[in-house]
mmCIF file of C-alpha atoms in Angstrom:
data_model
loop_
_atom_site.group_PDB
_atom_site.id
_atom_site.type_symbol
_atom_site.label_atom_id
_atom_site.label_comp_id
_atom_site.label_asym_id
_atom_site.label_seq_id
_atom_site.Cartn_x
_atom_site.Cartn_y
_atom_site.Cartn_z
ATOM 1 C CA ASP K 615 0.043 -0.120 0.081
ATOM 2 C CA ALA K 616 1.113 3.432 -1.005
ATOM 3 C CA MET K 617 1.984 5.369 2.393
ATOM 4 C CA VAL K 618 4.275 7.471 4.336
ATOM 5 C CA ILE K 619 6.849 5.917 6.852
ATOM 6 C CA GLN K 620 8.514 7.445 9.338
ATOM 7 C CA ASN K 621 11.884 6.185 11.438
ATOM 8 C CA PRO K 622 12.366 5.621 13.982
ATOM 9 C CA ARG K 623 9.067 5.654 16.038
ATOM 10 C CA TYR K 624 11.059 6.690 18.931
ATOM 11 C CA GLN K 625 14.060 8.497 19.326
ATOM 12 C CA VAL K 626 16.034 9.400 22.402
ATOM 13 C CA THR K 627 18.801 11.671 22.125
ATOM 14 C CA GLN K 628 21.021 13.876 24.620
ATOM 15 C CA PHE K 629 20.753 17.590 25.266
ATOM 16 C CA GLY K 630 22.563 19.223 22.629
ATOM 17 C CA LYS K 631 23.397 15.935 20.422
ATOM 18 C CA PRO K 632 22.247 16.170 16.781
ATOM 19 C CA VAL K 633 19.571 14.267 15.487
ATOM 20 C CA THR K 634 17.864 13.049 12.257
ATOM 21 C CA LEU K 635 14.595 11.827 11.823
ATOM 22 C CA SER K 636 13.664 10.672 8.497
ATOM 23 C CA CYS K 637 10.244 10.307 6.333
ATOM 24 C CA SER K 638 9.785 8.215 3.254
ATOM 25 C CA GLN K 639 6.665 7.910 0.923
ATOM 26 C CA THR K 640 5.623 5.884 -1.918
ATOM 27 C CA LEU K 641 2.965 7.961 -3.071
ATOM 28 C CA ASN K 642 5.092 10.133 -5.482
ATOM 29 C CA HIS K 643 3.708 13.166 -3.978
ATOM 30 C CA ASN K 644 5.264 16.572 -4.753
ATOM 31 C CA VAL K 645 4.837 18.116 -1.527
ATOM 32 C CA MET K 646 6.261 16.840 1.779
ATOM 33 C CA TYR K 647 5.892 18.440 5.357
ATOM 34 C CA TRP K 648 7.014 18.419 8.642
ATOM 35 C CA TYR K 649 5.104 19.499 11.692
ATOM 36 C CA GLN K 650 5.854 19.553 15.460
ATOM 37 C CA GLN K 651 3.165 18.071 17.968
ATOM 38 C CA LYS K 652 3.535 18.695 21.627
ATOM 39 C CA SER K 653 1.277 17.029 23.978
ATOM 40 C CA SER K 654 -2.423 17.826 23.540
ATOM 41 C CA GLN K 655 -1.697 20.345 21.012
ATOM 42 C CA ALA K 656 -2.296 20.946 17.351
ATOM 43 C CA PRO K 657 0.354 20.202 14.742
ATOM 44 C CA LYS K 658 2.629 23.317 14.213
ATOM 45 C CA LEU K 659 4.087 23.389 10.582
ATOM 46 C CA LEU K 660 7.652 23.771 10.507
ATOM 47 C CA PHE K 661 8.431 23.663 6.875
ATOM 48 C CA HIS K 662 7.753 22.144 3.683
ATOM 49 C CA TYR K 663 9.270 21.140 0.228
ATOM 50 C CA TYR K 664 7.439 21.697 -2.840
ATOM 51 C CA ASP K 665 9.547 19.196 -5.000
ATOM 52 C CA LYS K 666 13.190 20.669 -4.046
ATOM 53 C CA ASP K 667 11.978 24.070 -3.228
ATOM 54 C CA PHE K 668 12.381 24.660 0.629
ATOM 55 C CA ASN K 669 9.691 26.439 2.296
ATOM 56 C CA ASN K 670 10.518 27.656 6.224
ATOM 57 C CA GLU K 671 8.172 28.862 8.438
ATOM 58 C CA ALA K 672 8.704 32.338 9.831
ATOM 59 C CA ASP K 673 8.846 31.051 13.655
ATOM 60 C CA THR K 674 10.542 27.947 12.994
ATOM 61 C CA PRO K 675 13.789 27.796 15.132
ATOM 62 C CA ASP K 676 17.225 27.813 13.081
ATOM 63 C CA ASN K 677 17.953 24.872 15.141
ATOM 64 C CA PHE K 678 15.449 22.898 12.650
ATOM 65 C CA GLN K 679 17.095 22.168 9.107
ATOM 66 C CA SER K 680 15.528 19.680 6.220
ATOM 67 C CA ARG K 681 16.837 17.893 3.363
ATOM 68 C CA ARG K 682 15.095 16.324 0.605
ATOM 69 C CA PRO K 683 17.612 14.397 -1.654
ATOM 70 C CA ASN K 684 14.876 12.775 -3.770
ATOM 71 C CA THR K 685 10.977 12.748 -4.290
ATOM 72 C CA SER K 686 10.729 9.786 -1.786
ATOM 73 C CA PHE K 687 12.678 11.029 1.277
ATOM 74 C CA CYS K 688 12.792 13.992 3.574
ATOM 75 C CA PHE K 689 14.978 14.490 6.689
ATOM 76 C CA LEU K 690 14.557 16.848 9.658
ATOM 77 C CA ASP K 691 17.838 17.654 11.407
ATOM 78 C CA ILE K 692 17.634 19.185 14.848
ATOM 79 C CA ARG K 693 21.226 20.727 15.286
ATOM 80 C CA SER K 694 21.327 21.105 19.093
ATOM 81 C CA PRO K 695 18.451 19.717 20.576
ATOM 82 C CA GLY K 696 17.101 21.261 23.442
ATOM 83 C CA LEU K 697 14.468 19.865 26.221
ATOM 84 C CA GLY K 698 11.644 22.280 24.708
ATOM 85 C CA ASP K 699 12.050 20.017 21.607
ATOM 86 C CA ALA K 700 10.961 17.006 22.805
ATOM 87 C CA ALA K 701 7.747 16.023 20.942
ATOM 88 C CA MET K 702 6.125 14.170 18.113
ATOM 89 C CA TYR K 703 7.341 14.922 14.749
ATOM 90 C CA LEU K 704 5.040 14.373 12.101
ATOM 91 C CA CYS K 705 5.762 13.871 8.459
ATOM 92 C CA ALA K 706 3.268 14.542 5.700
ATOM 93 C CA THR K 707 2.897 14.526 1.986
ATOM 94 C CA SER K 708 0.287 16.249 -0.563
ATOM 95 C CA ARG K 709 0.038 15.326 -4.366
ATOM 96 C CA ASP K 710 0.755 18.685 -5.512
ATOM 97 C CA HIS K 711 1.022 22.454 -4.800
ATOM 98 C CA ALA K 712 -2.594 23.202 -4.870
ATOM 99 C CA THR K 713 -2.901 21.394 -1.537
ATOM 100 C CA LEU K 714 -0.643 23.916 0.051
ATOM 101 C CA TRP K 715 -4.105 25.856 -0.341
ATOM 102 C CA GLY K 716 -5.879 23.164 1.530
ATOM 103 C CA ASP K 717 -7.660 21.896 -1.627
ATOM 104 C CA GLN K 718 -6.727 18.163 -1.138
ATOM 105 C CA PRO K 719 -5.933 16.075 2.108
ATOM 106 C CA GLN K 720 -2.392 15.700 3.647
ATOM 107 C CA HIS K 721 -1.113 12.093 4.288
ATOM 108 C CA PHE K 722 0.487 11.782 7.388
ATOM 109 C CA GLY K 723 3.009 9.144 8.814
ATOM 110 C CA ASP K 724 2.682 7.724 12.278
ATOM 111 C CA GLY K 725 5.478 10.306 13.560
ATOM 112 C CA THR K 726 8.642 9.889 15.561
ATOM 113 C CA ARG K 727 8.516 10.773 19.388
ATOM 114 C CA LEU K 728 11.628 12.440 20.045
ATOM 115 C CA SER K 729 12.800 12.412 23.877
ATOM 116 C CA ILE K 730 15.681 14.474 25.107
ATOM 117 C CA LEU K 731 17.644 13.407 27.852
ATOM 118 C CA SER A 152 -3.368 33.970 16.071
ATOM 119 C CA GLN A 153 -4.726 32.138 13.034
ATOM 120 C CA GLN A 154 -5.346 28.852 14.891
ATOM 121 C CA GLY A 155 -8.690 27.473 14.636
ATOM 122 C CA GLU A 156 -10.703 26.942 17.914
ATOM 123 C CA GLU A 157 -12.291 23.765 18.954
ATOM 124 C CA ASP A 158 -14.982 22.900 21.621
ATOM 125 C CA PRO A 159 -15.200 20.948 23.759
ATOM 126 C CA GLN A 160 -11.700 20.224 24.568
ATOM 127 C CA ALA A 161 -12.490 16.634 25.541
ATOM 128 C CA LEU A 162 -15.850 14.582 25.472
ATOM 129 C CA SER A 163 -16.833 11.323 26.867
ATOM 130 C CA ILE A 164 -19.886 9.561 25.670
ATOM 131 C CA GLN A 165 -20.903 5.867 25.973
ATOM 132 C CA GLU A 166 -20.832 3.454 22.856
ATOM 133 C CA GLY A 167 -23.879 4.066 20.770
ATOM 134 C CA GLU A 168 -24.384 7.748 21.315
ATOM 135 C CA ASN A 169 -23.611 10.746 19.105
ATOM 136 C CA ALA A 170 -20.724 12.819 19.646
ATOM 137 C CA THR A 171 -20.597 16.375 18.192
ATOM 138 C CA MET A 172 -17.546 18.662 18.221
ATOM 139 C CA ASN A 173 -17.247 22.292 16.780
ATOM 140 C CA CYS A 174 -14.643 24.433 15.177
ATOM 141 C CA SER A 175 -14.287 28.191 14.580
ATOM 142 C CA TYR A 176 -11.791 29.899 12.648
ATOM 143 C CA LYS A 177 -11.143 33.679 12.001
ATOM 144 C CA THR A 178 -10.174 34.173 8.322
ATOM 145 C CA SER A 179 -11.895 33.408 5.161
ATOM 146 C CA ILE A 180 -11.484 29.912 3.667
ATOM 147 C CA ASN A 181 -11.472 27.985 0.346
ATOM 148 C CA ASN A 182 -12.325 24.556 2.607
ATOM 149 C CA LEU A 183 -12.150 23.031 6.054
ATOM 150 C CA GLN A 184 -11.022 19.632 6.717
ATOM 151 C CA TRP A 185 -11.315 17.192 9.745
ATOM 152 C CA TYR A 186 -8.632 14.857 10.644
ATOM 153 C CA ARG A 187 -8.553 12.086 13.259
ATOM 154 C CA GLN A 188 -5.832 10.879 15.301
ATOM 155 C CA ASN A 189 -5.432 7.831 17.300
ATOM 156 C CA SER A 190 -3.204 7.889 20.524
ATOM 157 C CA GLY A 191 0.688 7.799 19.542
ATOM 158 C CA ARG A 192 -0.155 7.680 15.547
ATOM 159 C CA GLY A 193 -0.270 10.209 12.783
ATOM 160 C CA LEU A 194 -3.310 12.020 11.731
ATOM 161 C CA VAL A 195 -6.124 10.531 9.098
ATOM 162 C CA HIS A 196 -7.844 12.586 6.696
ATOM 163 C CA LEU A 197 -11.723 12.309 7.275
ATOM 164 C CA ILE A 198 -13.623 14.872 5.284
ATOM 165 C CA LEU A 199 -13.108 17.977 3.173
ATOM 166 C CA ILE A 200 -16.147 20.572 2.787
ATOM 167 C CA ARG A 201 -15.651 23.426 0.330
ATOM 168 C CA SER A 202 -16.771 26.713 1.251
ATOM 169 C CA ASN A 203 -19.783 26.623 -1.105
ATOM 170 C CA GLU A 204 -20.953 23.536 0.733
ATOM 171 C CA ARG A 205 -23.123 23.815 3.917
ATOM 172 C CA GLU A 206 -23.149 20.049 4.726
ATOM 173 C CA LYS A 207 -21.239 16.830 3.843
ATOM 174 C CA HIS A 208 -21.578 13.249 4.985
ATOM 175 C CA SER A 209 -19.182 10.415 5.028
ATOM 176 C CA GLY A 210 -20.338 7.107 6.525
ATOM 177 C CA ARG A 211 -21.352 7.807 10.164
ATOM 178 C CA LEU A 212 -19.721 11.294 9.824
ATOM 179 C CA ARG A 213 -21.708 14.494 9.248
ATOM 180 C CA VAL A 214 -19.978 17.919 8.816
ATOM 181 C CA THR A 215 -21.581 21.146 8.560
ATOM 182 C CA LEU A 216 -19.960 24.500 7.592
ATOM 183 C CA ASP A 217 -21.358 28.149 8.161
ATOM 184 C CA THR A 218 -19.279 30.414 6.704
ATOM 185 C CA SER A 219 -21.130 33.397 8.107
ATOM 186 C CA LYS A 220 -20.366 32.338 11.719
ATOM 187 C CA LYS A 221 -16.872 30.933 10.533
ATOM 188 C CA SER A 222 -17.582 27.592 12.287
ATOM 189 C CA SER A 223 -17.891 24.103 11.312
ATOM 190 C CA SER A 224 -19.156 21.052 13.147
ATOM 191 C CA LEU A 225 -18.429 17.184 13.090
ATOM 192 C CA LEU A 226 -21.248 14.698 14.292
ATOM 193 C CA ILE A 227 -20.300 11.179 14.828
ATOM 194 C CA THR A 228 -23.225 9.294 14.793
ATOM 195 C CA ALA A 229 -23.734 5.696 16.668
ATOM 196 C CA SER A 230 -20.280 5.967 18.082
ATOM 197 C CA ARG A 231 -18.103 2.827 18.685
ATOM 198 C CA ALA A 232 -15.203 2.405 20.975
ATOM 199 C CA ALA A 233 -12.913 2.657 17.591
ATOM 200 C CA ASP A 234 -13.883 6.084 17.432
ATOM 201 C CA THR A 235 -11.926 6.941 20.691
ATOM 202 C CA ALA A 236 -9.437 9.548 19.309
ATOM 203 C CA SER A 237 -8.558 13.205 18.861
ATOM 204 C CA TYR A 238 -10.336 14.864 16.161
ATOM 205 C CA PHE A 239 -8.986 18.350 14.711
ATOM 206 C CA CYS A 240 -10.242 20.566 12.296
ATOM 207 C CA ALA A 241 -7.808 22.391 9.799
ATOM 208 C CA HIS A 242 -8.245 25.296 7.336
ATOM 209 C CA LYS A 243 -6.171 27.576 5.127
ATOM 210 C CA ALA A 244 -4.815 30.533 6.860
ATOM 211 C CA ALA A 245 -2.421 33.387 6.493
ATOM 212 C CA GLY A 246 0.471 32.188 4.460
ATOM 213 C CA ASN A 247 -1.631 29.653 2.651
ATOM 214 C CA LYS A 248 -0.730 27.038 5.038
ATOM 215 C CA LEU A 249 -3.171 24.241 6.607
ATOM 216 C CA THR A 250 -3.454 25.352 10.064
ATOM 217 C CA PHE A 251 -4.735 22.837 12.572
ATOM 218 C CA GLY A 252 -7.421 23.791 15.575
ATOM 219 C CA GLY A 253 -6.521 22.505 19.070
ATOM 220 C CA GLY A 254 -8.436 19.394 18.738
ATOM 221 C CA THR A 255 -11.263 17.468 20.627
ATOM 222 C CA ARG A 256 -10.235 14.287 22.634
ATOM 223 C CA VAL A 257 -13.217 12.081 22.372
ATOM 224 C CA LEU A 258 -13.520 8.790 24.531
ATOM 225 C CA VAL A 259 -16.281 6.640 23.566
ATOM 226 C CA LYS A 260 -16.684 3.909 26.449
ATOM 227 C CA PRO A 261 -17.794 0.379 25.933
#
């Protein structure tokens, strides 16, 4: 089945130690998103890629970076994780740019829960 | 903030009862979407209603949209234990991104 896969499901890292979360998709969608979701809160968009074009949200900390080496994969890099970065990180895709305007649904992976020691 | 508001924040019902949750937003929209999130999982798209639609059905789900009041409601009829989840509305806000409401946590007791 076509899907969005996030690895690992659970990630533990030390304060200040760089960490990378990965996302892959078999949907062949052009747009990939990264969201941060803290407990009992709404998902918050960090950034998205439309194909190779990177779009950062204005309030996303510089500590967060992303890479998209090809259509199928997208990575979230946290350069120096702080305690406040502990959260669920969700990857999502949509078929094309029109979805950015909310015209089509987004397809989510099951997330990576990040803990900071 | 452009984030939508949802109420109630939490809802507890018996299996077989109906569950209703509401969503309000502040900007004009092209459409509004509802998503479900089971504990520890990603979001699953449930239904999309366009701004020129007033009501939409999908199985046991019924969504209404009132653009004059900038509000929407999601009704789950004949609820089941498997409907236990958080439900989020989402709409296009400033910057053309999809903005999620705070969610309603629904507990369906068997």
